XYZ file of C-alpha atoms in Angstrom:
787
model
C 315.280 14.193 54.371
C 316.575 10.658 54.055
C 317.835 9.487 50.698
C 317.752 5.893 49.581
C 319.595 4.983 46.382
C 321.547 2.056 45.070
C 323.636 4.059 42.642
C 325.830 6.890 43.790
C 323.448 9.355 42.243
C 323.146 12.598 44.105
C 320.018 12.979 42.058
C 321.468 11.054 39.144
C 319.105 12.540 36.641
C 318.427 15.621 38.732
C 320.962 17.056 41.139
C 319.496 20.471 41.829
C 317.545 21.150 45.008
C 314.084 19.806 44.338
C 310.811 19.656 46.139
C 311.058 17.013 48.813
C 308.555 14.209 48.375
C 305.913 14.450 51.025
C 306.271 10.723 51.497
C 309.535 11.385 53.287
C 309.614 10.484 56.938
C 308.038 12.926 59.317
C 311.079 12.456 61.530
C 313.537 13.697 58.909
C 315.504 16.691 60.107
C 315.114 20.174 58.665
C 318.735 20.194 57.528
C 318.284 16.897 55.721
C 315.159 18.210 54.001
C 317.084 21.200 52.790
C 319.561 18.948 50.993
C 316.932 16.770 49.370
C 317.534 15.837 45.763
C 315.608 13.875 43.180
C 312.873 11.886 44.857
C 310.025 12.811 42.558
C 311.771 12.565 39.219
C 310.518 15.994 38.158
C 312.304 19.332 38.163
C 311.170 22.179 40.344
C 312.427 25.333 42.035
C 313.880 25.124 45.529
C 310.857 24.497 47.763
C 309.671 25.787 51.047
C 309.664 23.162 53.822
C 307.003 20.541 53.186
C 304.421 19.585 55.759
C 305.215 16.341 57.594
C 303.642 13.292 56.032
C 303.584 9.601 56.772
C 306.010 7.083 55.411
C 304.544 3.630 54.981
C 307.456 1.579 56.288
C 310.871 3.214 56.610
C 313.888 1.191 55.657
C 316.321 3.171 57.740
C 316.181 5.564 60.620
C 318.992 7.956 59.824
C 318.872 11.131 57.769
C 321.451 12.916 55.725
C 323.470 11.980 52.686
C 324.006 8.290 53.430
C 323.371 5.821 50.637
C 321.160 3.007 51.899
C 321.081 -0.249 49.973
C 319.883 -2.414 52.843
C 317.001 -2.182 55.292
C 318.857 -0.714 58.219
C 317.020 -1.450 61.457
C 314.648 -3.968 59.850
C 314.150 -7.502 61.129
C 313.855 -8.931 57.615
C 315.636 -8.780 54.293
C 314.434 -5.584 52.589
C 315.813 -2.850 50.325
C 314.456 0.419 49.045
C 315.005 2.375 45.832
C 314.286 6.039 45.293
C 313.158 7.905 42.201
C 316.779 8.532 41.184
C 317.246 4.814 40.471
C 314.399 4.989 37.930
C 315.344 8.402 36.509
C 318.812 7.181 35.488
C 317.207 4.550 33.203
C 315.617 5.223 29.830
C 312.376 7.216 30.370
C 309.320 4.988 30.407
C 311.276 2.058 31.832
C 309.228 -0.146 34.136
C 310.103 0.300 37.808
C 310.361 -3.482 37.915
C 313.453 -3.243 35.715
C 314.970 -0.773 38.180
C 314.798 -3.309 41.027
C 316.549 -5.986 38.951
C 319.879 -4.887 40.464
C 318.812 -6.032 43.922
C 319.983 -9.400 45.297
C 318.010 -12.422 44.063
C 315.634 -10.350 41.915
C 315.343 -11.739 38.381
C 313.512 -9.504 35.895
C 313.033 -10.249 32.201
C 311.299 -8.568 29.276
C 311.622 -8.717 25.500
C 311.709 -4.927 25.093
C 314.215 -2.278 26.131
C 311.869 -0.668 28.669
C 310.768 -3.787 30.520
C 307.168 -2.677 30.003
C 305.945 -5.171 27.369
C 303.490 -7.121 29.493
C 303.295 -10.387 27.549
C 307.015 -10.824 28.164
C 307.290 -9.173 31.572
C 308.485 -11.611 34.262
C 309.867 -10.987 37.730
C 310.887 -13.649 40.234
C 312.480 -13.565 43.673
C 314.251 -16.564 45.210
C 312.612 -18.935 42.675
C 309.083 -17.594 43.327
C 307.452 -16.255 40.167
C 305.450 -13.044 39.930
C 302.176 -14.845 40.662
C 303.628 -15.721 44.071
C 304.782 -12.168 44.883
C 302.603 -9.448 46.381
C 302.362 -6.070 44.586
C 300.849 -2.877 46.026
C 300.732 0.838 45.133
C 300.243 3.159 48.098
C 298.796 0.104 49.801
C 296.298 -0.569 46.990
C 296.567 -4.231 45.925
C 297.760 -4.652 42.336
C 297.014 -8.376 42.180
C 299.305 -11.280 41.413
C 301.160 -9.945 38.374
C 299.394 -12.159 35.824
C 299.363 -11.081 32.193
C 295.776 -12.333 32.065
C 294.466 -9.530 34.282
C 292.484 -11.551 36.799
C 292.719 -9.465 39.957
C 294.793 -6.340 39.323
C 297.091 -4.515 36.947
C 300.789 -4.064 36.305
C 302.543 -1.126 37.926
C 303.462 0.222 34.463
C 299.745 0.850 33.862
C 298.966 1.987 37.380
C 301.509 4.833 37.566
C 304.021 6.586 35.307
C 307.559 5.772 36.381
C 308.300 9.487 36.862
C 305.662 9.624 39.620
C 307.035 6.763 41.704
C 308.640 8.160 44.839
C 310.129 4.952 46.204
C 309.971 1.180 45.879
C 310.247 -1.240 48.788
C 311.373 -4.796 47.990
C 311.135 -7.634 50.507
C 312.862 -10.793 49.300
C 311.282 -12.950 52.001
C 307.558 -13.253 52.493
C 307.342 -9.526 52.895
C 305.485 -6.991 54.944
C 302.882 -8.457 57.272
C 300.529 -5.581 56.507
C 300.681 -5.803 52.693
C 297.327 -6.179 50.957
C 298.220 -9.497 49.330
C 297.138 -13.129 49.701
C 299.789 -14.564 47.381
C 303.091 -13.248 48.780
C 304.784 -16.604 49.270
C 308.034 -15.213 47.949
C 308.102 -11.536 48.836
C 306.384 -8.236 48.267
C 307.110 -5.269 46.036
C 305.503 -2.109 47.394
C 305.393 1.059 45.305
C 304.704 4.521 46.714
C 303.696 7.478 44.581
C 305.442 10.790 45.099
C 303.444 13.527 46.799
C 302.578 16.877 45.224
C 305.343 19.446 45.498
C 304.915 22.250 48.030
C 305.602 24.921 45.377
C 304.123 25.449 41.918
C 306.140 23.542 39.336
C 305.985 22.377 35.733
C 308.001 19.420 34.453
C 308.417 18.584 30.757
C 310.396 15.595 29.488
C 310.817 14.413 25.901
C 312.667 11.390 24.524
C 313.503 9.976 21.112
C 315.454 6.884 20.176
C 315.766 3.514 18.474
C 312.722 1.954 16.799
C 311.247 5.451 16.337
C 310.594 5.658 20.052
C 308.815 8.801 21.228
C 308.275 9.304 24.939
C 306.700 12.460 26.382
C 305.895 13.314 29.979
C 304.465 16.443 31.569
C 303.491 17.146 35.157
C 301.977 20.238 36.764
C 302.111 20.749 40.531
C 299.843 23.351 42.079
C 301.990 23.833 45.156
C 300.439 24.328 48.579
C 297.323 26.472 48.208
C 296.821 28.987 50.961
C 298.251 28.615 54.449
C 299.028 24.895 54.888
C 296.213 24.104 52.465
C 295.825 21.337 49.882
C 298.246 20.573 47.082
C 297.907 18.468 43.953
C 299.478 17.377 40.695
C 298.318 16.003 37.379
C 300.551 14.352 34.784
C 300.294 12.940 31.292
C 302.606 10.344 29.802
C 302.809 9.084 26.221
C 304.909 6.289 24.744
C 304.974 5.223 21.109
C 307.584 2.824 19.774
C 307.905 0.491 16.826
C 308.653 -3.126 17.593
C 312.390 -3.765 17.383
C 311.724 -6.635 14.960
C 308.828 -7.444 12.677
C 306.054 -4.905 12.165
C 303.819 -3.154 14.662
C 303.834 -0.594 17.447
C 303.503 -0.469 21.216
C 301.678 2.596 22.489
C 300.426 3.918 25.819
C 298.559 6.991 27.042
C 298.578 7.558 30.782
C 297.129 10.118 33.211
C 297.971 10.316 36.930
C 296.603 12.740 39.493
C 297.006 13.073 43.243
C 295.945 15.530 45.919
C 296.860 15.909 49.570
C 294.905 18.040 52.063
C 295.868 18.446 55.735
C 292.833 18.055 58.033
C 293.871 18.545 61.625
C 296.153 15.723 62.780
C 295.575 13.687 59.620
C 295.686 14.314 55.912
C 293.216 13.470 53.180
C 294.787 11.757 50.157
C 293.157 11.016 46.811
C 294.518 9.489 43.608
C 293.250 8.883 40.083
C 295.068 6.880 37.418
C 294.078 6.105 33.832
C 295.940 4.021 31.285
C 295.243 2.967 27.697
C 297.843 0.518 26.398
C 297.894 -1.047 22.910
C 300.880 -3.314 22.260
C 301.417 -5.603 19.294
C 303.133 -8.802 20.287
C 306.371 -10.472 19.364
C 306.334 -14.055 18.122
C 306.892 -16.723 20.775
C 309.886 -18.894 19.914
C 311.256 -22.351 20.613
C 314.893 -23.416 20.593
C 314.213 -25.208 17.298
C 312.777 -22.031 15.756
C 315.781 -19.997 16.890
C 318.092 -22.571 15.324
C 316.179 -22.647 12.022
C 314.983 -19.042 11.718
C 317.119 -16.950 14.056
C 316.275 -14.581 16.890
C 314.640 -11.997 14.623
C 311.845 -14.177 13.227
C 308.509 -12.580 14.075
C 304.845 -12.311 13.182
C 304.250 -11.382 9.540
C 301.902 -8.455 10.153
C 303.076 -6.824 6.896
C 302.095 -9.787 4.690
C 298.501 -10.953 5.077
C 298.442 -12.974 1.818
C 301.406 -15.013 3.105
C 299.609 -15.616 6.410
C 296.569 -16.841 4.468
C 298.751 -19.160 2.372
C 300.386 -20.617 5.503
C 296.945 -21.213 7.018
C 295.747 -22.824 3.775
C 298.664 -25.218 3.589
C 298.342 -26.031 7.262
C 294.709 -27.008 6.800
C 295.477 -29.015 3.666
C 298.167 -30.979 5.471
C 295.786 -31.760 8.291
C 298.039 -29.827 10.656
C 295.309 -27.610 12.072
C 292.466 -30.080 11.839
C 290.460 -27.461 9.960
C 288.615 -28.315 6.752
C 290.380 -27.884 3.428
C 289.371 -24.378 2.361
C 291.538 -23.803 -0.683
C 292.053 -26.924 -2.825
C 294.441 -24.954 -5.032
C 296.886 -24.516 -2.173
C 299.542 -27.144 -1.602
C 300.238 -28.950 1.646
C 303.811 -27.709 2.094
C 304.295 -24.562 4.185
C 306.210 -21.935 2.174
C 309.902 -21.598 3.056
C 311.514 -20.772 5.363
C 308.607 -21.750 7.631
C 308.026 -25.364 8.610
C 304.478 -25.126 9.960
C 301.680 -22.736 10.825
C 303.156 -21.973 14.262
C 306.400 -20.555 12.881
C 304.792 -17.225 11.994
C 301.336 -15.925 12.837
C 299.924 -12.859 11.147
C 299.612 -10.687 14.246
C 298.825 -10.579 17.956
C 298.306 -7.840 20.520
C 297.372 -6.936 24.073
C 294.850 -4.135 24.698
C 294.213 -2.762 28.177
C 292.183 0.156 29.553
C 292.334 0.792 33.302
C 290.854 3.216 35.811
C 292.235 3.136 39.349
C 291.081 5.578 42.041
C 291.469 5.852 45.805
C 290.490 8.133 48.676
C 291.586 7.943 52.278
C 293.012 9.510 55.409
C 296.330 8.817 57.109
C 298.365 10.005 60.058
C 302.079 10.623 60.335
C 303.943 7.351 60.698
C 305.529 8.337 64.021
C 302.350 9.695 65.614
C 301.496 8.290 69.036
C 298.272 6.990 67.553
C 298.964 6.165 63.912
C 297.014 4.609 61.106
C 295.203 4.963 57.809
C 291.891 4.203 56.152
C 291.596 4.032 52.369
C 288.967 2.929 49.847
C 289.753 2.116 46.206
C 288.097 1.126 42.944
C 289.599 -0.482 39.848
C 287.916 -1.055 36.481
C 289.627 -2.831 33.617
C 288.610 -3.742 30.091
C 291.050 -5.786 28.069
C 291.515 -8.110 25.129
C 294.397 -10.352 24.168
C 294.278 -10.991 20.395
C 295.762 -13.662 18.178
C 295.122 -14.052 14.441
C 294.735 -17.819 14.578
C 295.111 -20.269 11.652
C 293.408 -22.940 13.773
C 289.860 -21.538 13.433
C 288.687 -20.312 9.995
C 286.243 -17.446 9.548
C 282.739 -18.266 8.270
C 283.623 -16.242 5.148
C 286.093 -18.907 4.062
C 289.199 -16.994 5.120
C 291.373 -19.625 6.865
C 292.190 -17.205 9.710
C 290.056 -15.622 12.409
C 290.801 -13.315 15.323
C 290.858 -15.177 18.625
C 290.491 -13.097 21.788
C 290.739 -13.623 25.496
C 288.621 -10.869 27.020
C 288.823 -9.394 30.510
C 286.513 -7.169 32.521
C 287.388 -6.382 36.139
C 285.441 -4.412 38.711
C 287.299 -4.404 42.023
C 286.350 -2.413 45.065
C 287.861 -2.571 48.482
C 288.885 -0.875 51.681
C 291.887 -1.320 53.961
C 293.186 0.338 57.058
C 295.283 0.077 60.197
C 295.363 1.570 63.673
C 298.303 1.488 66.050
C 299.645 3.070 69.172
C 302.793 3.109 71.286
C 302.536 1.571 74.742
C 305.873 1.785 76.514
C 308.396 -0.187 74.485
C 305.607 -1.721 72.358
C 304.220 -0.339 69.110
C 301.076 -2.375 68.465
C 299.225 -2.193 65.140
C 296.057 -3.919 63.968
C 295.005 -3.777 60.323
C 292.509 -5.217 57.904
C 291.526 -5.445 54.230
C 288.308 -6.333 52.424
C 287.838 -6.653 48.659
C 285.167 -7.855 46.261
C 286.411 -8.659 42.766
C 283.802 -9.221 40.045
C 285.646 -10.591 37.038
C 284.394 -11.742 33.653
C 286.486 -13.596 31.118
C 285.639 -14.922 27.664
C 287.229 -16.627 24.652
C 285.687 -15.350 21.417
C 286.361 -15.465 17.667
C 285.870 -12.645 15.145
C 285.552 -13.071 11.410
C 287.779 -11.740 8.638
C 286.104 -11.113 5.286
C 288.979 -10.862 2.808
C 291.803 -13.153 1.717
C 293.927 -10.269 0.456
C 293.823 -7.680 3.235
C 292.982 -7.881 6.955
C 289.594 -6.374 7.752
C 290.473 -5.991 11.442
C 293.377 -4.320 13.243
C 295.158 -5.916 16.177
C 295.316 -2.508 17.888
C 291.510 -2.117 18.029
C 289.037 -3.673 20.450
C 287.024 -6.302 18.586
C 283.222 -6.363 18.285
C 280.532 -8.725 16.906
C 282.034 -12.195 17.381
C 280.838 -15.144 15.358
C 281.578 -17.661 18.133
C 282.145 -17.811 21.891
C 284.163 -20.801 23.085
C 283.629 -20.050 26.782
C 282.392 -17.159 28.887
C 282.562 -17.283 32.680
C 281.939 -14.986 35.613
C 284.158 -15.153 38.679
C 283.759 -13.569 42.084
C 286.502 -13.417 44.683
C 285.750 -12.188 48.205
C 288.787 -11.429 50.353
C 288.900 -10.716 54.090
C 292.334 -10.259 55.672
C 293.599 -8.955 58.998
C 296.920 -8.680 60.816
C 298.285 -7.949 64.277
C 301.828 -6.709 64.798
C 303.893 -5.651 67.803
C 307.241 -3.927 67.358
C 309.164 -4.178 70.623
C 312.105 -1.773 71.115
C 314.546 -2.843 73.860
C 317.586 -0.633 73.402
C 319.779 -2.162 70.702
C 317.358 -5.071 70.297
C 314.194 -4.801 68.194
C 311.680 -7.648 68.066
C 308.785 -7.960 65.625
C 305.984 -10.354 66.499
C 302.685 -10.794 64.747
C 300.466 -12.772 62.491
C 298.052 -12.339 59.636
C 295.040 -14.312 58.557
C 292.583 -14.375 55.672
C 289.597 -16.073 54.172
C 289.334 -15.982 50.374
C 286.279 -17.408 48.644
C 286.322 -18.115 44.902
C 283.250 -18.741 42.772
C 283.123 -19.628 39.073
C 279.815 -19.511 37.194
C 279.640 -20.352 33.470
C 277.597 -18.336 31.012
C 279.029 -20.388 28.124
C 280.787 -23.319 29.778
C 283.087 -24.629 27.074
C 284.104 -27.478 29.377
C 286.061 -25.334 31.829
C 285.691 -25.850 35.557
C 283.092 -24.097 37.682
C 282.222 -24.294 41.349
C 283.202 -22.808 44.699
C 286.419 -23.130 46.671
C 287.795 -21.367 49.717
C 291.143 -20.901 51.418
C 290.943 -19.979 55.086
C 293.878 -19.565 57.445
C 293.556 -17.088 60.293
C 296.996 -17.635 61.805
C 300.090 -17.126 59.650
C 302.872 -16.148 62.096
C 305.652 -13.626 61.506
C 308.585 -13.153 63.917
C 311.876 -11.316 63.599
C 314.635 -9.602 65.513
C 317.334 -7.036 64.899
C 320.335 -6.523 67.156
C 322.462 -3.427 66.699
C 326.187 -3.731 67.434
C 327.608 -0.239 67.692
C 326.817 2.349 65.046
C 327.900 0.366 61.999
C 326.829 -3.263 62.311
C 323.613 -5.150 62.967
C 322.328 -8.723 62.887
C 318.820 -9.721 61.832
C 316.762 -12.856 61.521
C 313.149 -13.752 60.898
C 310.636 -16.503 60.301
C 307.490 -16.138 58.209
C 304.693 -18.532 57.340
C 302.427 -17.609 54.433
C 299.641 -19.302 52.512
C 298.532 -18.436 48.984
C 294.870 -18.082 48.117
C 293.514 -19.377 44.814
C 292.736 -17.062 41.911
C 289.497 -17.156 39.948
C 290.039 -17.243 36.178
C 289.825 -19.381 33.075
C 293.515 -18.854 32.312
C 295.145 -19.414 35.724
C 294.361 -21.167 38.964
C 292.249 -24.277 39.602
C 289.342 -23.124 37.398
C 291.689 -22.996 34.376
C 291.502 -26.739 33.823
C 288.615 -28.943 32.676
C 285.692 -29.774 34.950
C 286.915 -33.384 35.070
C 290.411 -32.274 36.023
C 289.069 -29.920 38.667
C 286.842 -32.625 40.150
C 289.778 -35.045 40.207
C 291.851 -32.586 42.214
C 288.990 -32.240 44.693
C 288.269 -35.959 45.054
C 291.944 -36.880 45.510
C 292.373 -34.039 48.037
C 295.220 -32.578 45.971
C 293.666 -29.151 45.526
C 295.513 -27.565 48.423
C 296.748 -23.991 48.691
C 300.436 -23.378 48.247
C 302.278 -22.359 51.419
C 305.810 -21.417 52.396
C 307.914 -21.275 55.538
C 310.801 -18.825 55.185
C 313.827 -18.497 57.499
C 316.335 -15.651 57.103
C 319.534 -14.753 58.924
C 321.980 -12.021 58.044
C 324.055 -9.011 58.879
C 324.314 -5.433 57.633
C 327.142 -2.934 57.740
C 326.890 0.805 57.189
C 329.754 3.189 57.881
C 331.390 6.165 56.154
C 330.000 5.652 52.689
C 330.269 1.853 52.691
C 327.176 -0.309 52.987
C 327.201 -4.082 52.892
C 324.846 -7.019 53.255
C 325.291 -10.744 53.823
C 322.186 -12.892 54.261
C 321.191 -16.514 54.002
C 317.749 -18.080 53.739
C 315.905 -21.375 53.686
C 312.421 -21.846 52.212
C 310.165 -24.861 52.554
C 307.449 -24.575 49.907
C 304.505 -26.998 50.151
C 301.732 -28.040 47.748
C 303.278 -26.393 44.743
C 300.873 -26.504 41.807
C 302.368 -26.963 38.349
C 300.517 -26.325 35.113
C 301.560 -28.390 32.109
C 300.966 -26.645 28.767
C 299.185 -28.730 26.150
C 299.815 -27.863 22.501
C 300.701 -24.485 21.024
C 299.647 -21.517 23.111
C 297.520 -20.102 20.302
C 295.281 -23.197 20.441
C 294.266 -22.373 24.007
C 293.993 -25.903 25.398
C 293.349 -26.047 29.156
C 296.545 -26.892 31.072
C 296.921 -30.023 33.192
C 297.271 -29.043 36.854
C 299.311 -31.155 39.246
C 300.183 -30.891 42.920
C 303.894 -31.714 42.910
C 304.387 -31.620 46.662
C 307.192 -29.623 48.184
C 310.012 -27.471 46.902
C 313.108 -26.666 48.926
C 315.163 -23.532 48.357
C 318.189 -22.190 50.116
C 320.595 -19.499 49.141
C 322.912 -16.619 49.846
C 322.616 -12.895 49.102
C 325.398 -10.327 49.262
C 325.617 -6.674 48.302
C 328.236 -3.967 48.635
C 328.227 -0.281 47.753
C 330.903 2.304 48.349
C 331.668 5.940 47.683
C 334.987 6.175 45.896
C 335.363 9.941 46.033
C 335.542 12.523 43.234
C 331.934 11.741 42.358
C 332.474 8.024 41.712
C 330.575 5.163 43.294
C 330.470 1.401 42.877
C 327.802 -1.192 43.628
C 327.748 -4.958 43.313
C 325.596 -7.884 44.391
C 325.818 -11.660 44.138
C 323.026 -14.177 44.735
C 323.095 -17.955 44.910
C 319.845 -19.914 44.829
C 319.400 -23.685 44.963
C 315.728 -24.468 44.433
C 314.612 -28.027 43.648
C 311.442 -30.100 43.440
C 311.282 -32.664 46.236
C 308.779 -35.128 44.762
C 308.084 -36.884 41.477
C 304.611 -36.447 40.009
C 302.287 -38.745 38.102
C 300.403 -37.177 35.183
C 297.979 -39.308 33.167
C 299.454 -42.464 34.652
C 303.008 -41.473 33.657
C 305.574 -40.747 36.343
C 307.492 -37.532 35.661
C 310.896 -37.689 37.324
C 311.311 -34.152 38.618
C 312.594 -34.902 42.135
C 315.881 -33.073 42.627
C 315.447 -31.005 39.463
C 315.943 -27.263 39.541
C 312.748 -25.212 39.475
C 311.940 -23.611 36.134
C 313.042 -20.050 35.379
C 315.382 -20.042 38.375
C 319.023 -19.156 37.686
C 321.401 -20.407 40.359
C 323.711 -17.414 40.046
C 322.958 -13.705 39.660
C 325.706 -11.080 39.603
C 324.923 -7.365 39.266
C 327.347 -4.443 39.193
C 327.345 -0.683 38.600
C 329.904 2.065 38.314
C 328.464 5.557 38.682
C 329.673 9.137 38.424
C 327.876 12.304 39.466
C 329.736 15.555 40.020
C 329.121 19.060 38.792
C 327.513 19.210 35.379
C 328.023 15.592 34.347
C 326.685 12.252 35.534
C 326.789 8.695 34.222
C 326.321 5.031 34.945
C 327.478 1.692 33.525
C 325.719 -1.430 34.801
C 326.268 -5.119 34.077
C 323.887 -7.997 34.768
C 324.893 -11.687 34.689
C 322.395 -14.526 34.881
C 323.251 -18.231 34.735
C 321.402 -21.035 32.922
C 317.592 -21.274 33.219
C 315.442 -24.356 32.601
C 312.034 -24.187 30.938
C 310.956 -27.806 31.501
C 310.244 -29.396 34.841
C 312.581 -32.321 34.077
C 315.393 -29.888 33.142
C 315.937 -31.400 29.690
C 315.586 -27.961 27.989
C 317.296 -24.727 28.990
C 318.617 -21.392 27.788
C 322.226 -20.414 28.504
C 323.444 -17.666 30.792
C 324.155 -14.167 29.533
C 325.678 -10.807 30.465
C 323.883 -7.562 29.593
C 325.355 -4.071 29.870
C 323.395 -0.787 30.035
C 324.849 2.720 30.160
C 323.776 6.310 30.835
C 325.542 9.638 30.363
C 324.132 13.087 30.922
C 324.626 16.735 31.758
C 322.588 19.397 33.531
C 322.617 23.168 33.645
C 320.725 25.962 35.426
C 319.681 29.032 33.441
C 317.775 31.811 35.208
C 316.564 29.415 37.912
C 315.275 27.011 35.284
C 316.709 23.529 35.189
C 317.633 21.718 31.988
C 319.071 18.280 31.488
C 320.075 16.036 28.613
C 320.464 12.315 29.146
C 321.508 9.521 26.765
C 320.745 5.853 27.482
C 321.976 2.660 25.859
C 320.366 -0.709 26.605
C 322.104 -4.015 25.788
C 325.144 -1.934 24.899
C 327.121 -4.776 23.276
C 324.143 -6.074 21.254
C 323.973 -9.472 22.923
C 321.677 -12.030 21.261
C 319.848 -13.906 23.982
C 316.559 -15.343 25.214
C 314.916 -12.929 27.625
C 311.576 -14.388 28.736
C 310.958 -18.086 29.232
C 307.548 -19.550 29.951
C 305.551 -17.065 27.860
C 303.211 -19.956 26.971
C 303.796 -21.872 30.181
C 306.077 -24.795 30.970
C 306.050 -28.492 30.097
C 307.581 -31.540 31.726
C 309.966 -32.227 28.861
C 310.742 -31.317 25.274
C 311.148 -28.085 23.347
C 308.231 -25.676 23.452
C 307.244 -22.415 21.782
C 307.493 -20.451 25.021
C 310.556 -18.209 24.623
C 310.958 -14.536 23.700
C 314.127 -12.996 22.335
C 315.646 -10.016 24.115
C 315.899 -6.616 22.449
C 319.157 -5.715 20.662
C 321.219 -2.623 21.439
C 318.988 0.447 21.531
C 319.748 4.118 22.161
C 317.627 6.978 23.516
C 318.117 10.687 24.165
C 315.988 12.641 26.654
C 315.684 16.357 27.349
C 314.182 17.424 30.673
C 313.110 20.877 31.772
C 311.773 22.166 35.073
C 310.090 25.510 35.685
């Protein structure tokens, strides 16, 4: 069985022989399967050989104990992580945080786990998460928006312990990915398969901020003679906020079954998530200077929140009527205005995601898959706003943005080998019915809140807007992999037609109408030339277009009807597109793997959204087509076995990404030509030292990021920082039962820094309340047991 890790972790969290994930390549040798270690992240007895199963897109073609950090044999820039790279982090950590060590991947979050969705941001080569494709077992996860328009975050779709592997493409990504927004890469997650033998896994964690994390998984093993197998798991996370008052809590259920049926196998999945997370206060540089990094919502002091709202109204700050003549017009110290501290805010999400399909082995002469899926989501984003009073006279109400998604779709592929050609044709169809509303709910007391931020709200007193959106997606691709000895050539193209419709139920002034993006020829071409056993060259070109999204909070419908019409009449409402060129080399020999790659990206019709006012007010953004963006850069990575259980890994990325045109907004020219794109550090340096031998294992990792700008004119920025995480652990075997203890430290040296920028969007210039502070040093201990 092949192993893909970035750390030298011979099963960093789990080094005993474990059940091999059935997602391993069908071509893996029997001897390699026998030495398989932690792919599933759950402990189990030594298994019987697993039935061959397909692997979606292998990164390398060799088996054994090699450590693969680069996509050996691939014609594009791609890396893969196994379960061990997630297991070595604090349990419950988002798999997106695990990939942050890869070249040119920038991940940020305000919590230690990287799972707090309001703050969660990932970018690759200056493309933000809305311009990156995300899939789980091929199921589209949407564009990564917090606002839940067309998918869900991976942290809600699957527990991290159930992720078998993660495939990251820094370029425009896999041609067959179910995504119409992957201008800047794809991140493809694959769930682990059920184990071939009966197994029970129990993990428990406790740590800073009263964090409790529990995970249990039961595998049935193969039933009968080459019969079906299945698993079901439950995950629970409860943690206090690291500052202020409130909790972040999630309940999660995952289930999967696999049943061989002749030459194919039937695969079904079911995933449920209920997440309730109270928010941290968004900050500005001015707020950090005046109030410090630890200022937060005042969820423990409702009377103070009422007083701040009263004084704000009396000073005319909120524009609301004077509700309490006895209150003064000066905001109580240390706060300067009503935006310095809100009472509370939260994000509530409930998701159901299910799929059923058939698939062949990847290396079958005739290979393919066919899968149908369904996703339902109900969500609310809450803010206790001082800008809209309750009818009761309380100067605060609860403002919500409400989401309801019903997505259904089907995708598949069929391919065959004809001589030196491997030709594949695939397609995807999805209908997304999405409803979104902005509503207000009344409070009835000035002394105590009558509503909780962790509960779904009912019986609104006002609806500002309520719209229905339908997105119909049709996509296809054709690919030919040509094998000519040491030379491999990939040729192909994809095309799609995406139709967006917005229909108001309560208009509220937001845009409605119909738009479509259609492009049936987006070419992909690449080559790989192998030089001996250790070295290879690769290069590729990809052209991709991004479809529009249908929502009131992102995309062209997020602005006013007048603004939308102006974009149409001036012919500036054009889909974003990118041309990506890559060239590089890879080296892999005797425990040393290395990568050197360069790239150039020409990005056209970039749409910028200018935030207007404080985020809590909810003003529609001003959308502008700012023309082209040019990006070029360099990516390097090196990993080596040092012997005696030690390993070292390091990567360096350089990215120069600038706007190529000035833009006129409201008759004012904004001089952004030549300015660095927002939230794009020029330099990223990652490093790890690992140890894994005998009973003990450990890891120390460092992450450097240079300056980031949060205005388009680059007049405001946050400085660079270095963060250090660490893990130590030990494992023992008692009567064939496996036990492990693991300790994790995040932000080991307690660095004070800004993690997320752009939480409330970006502006052309000036300070803005759009920053989130990073979590301080936190510590966690986990005990794992496998039976």
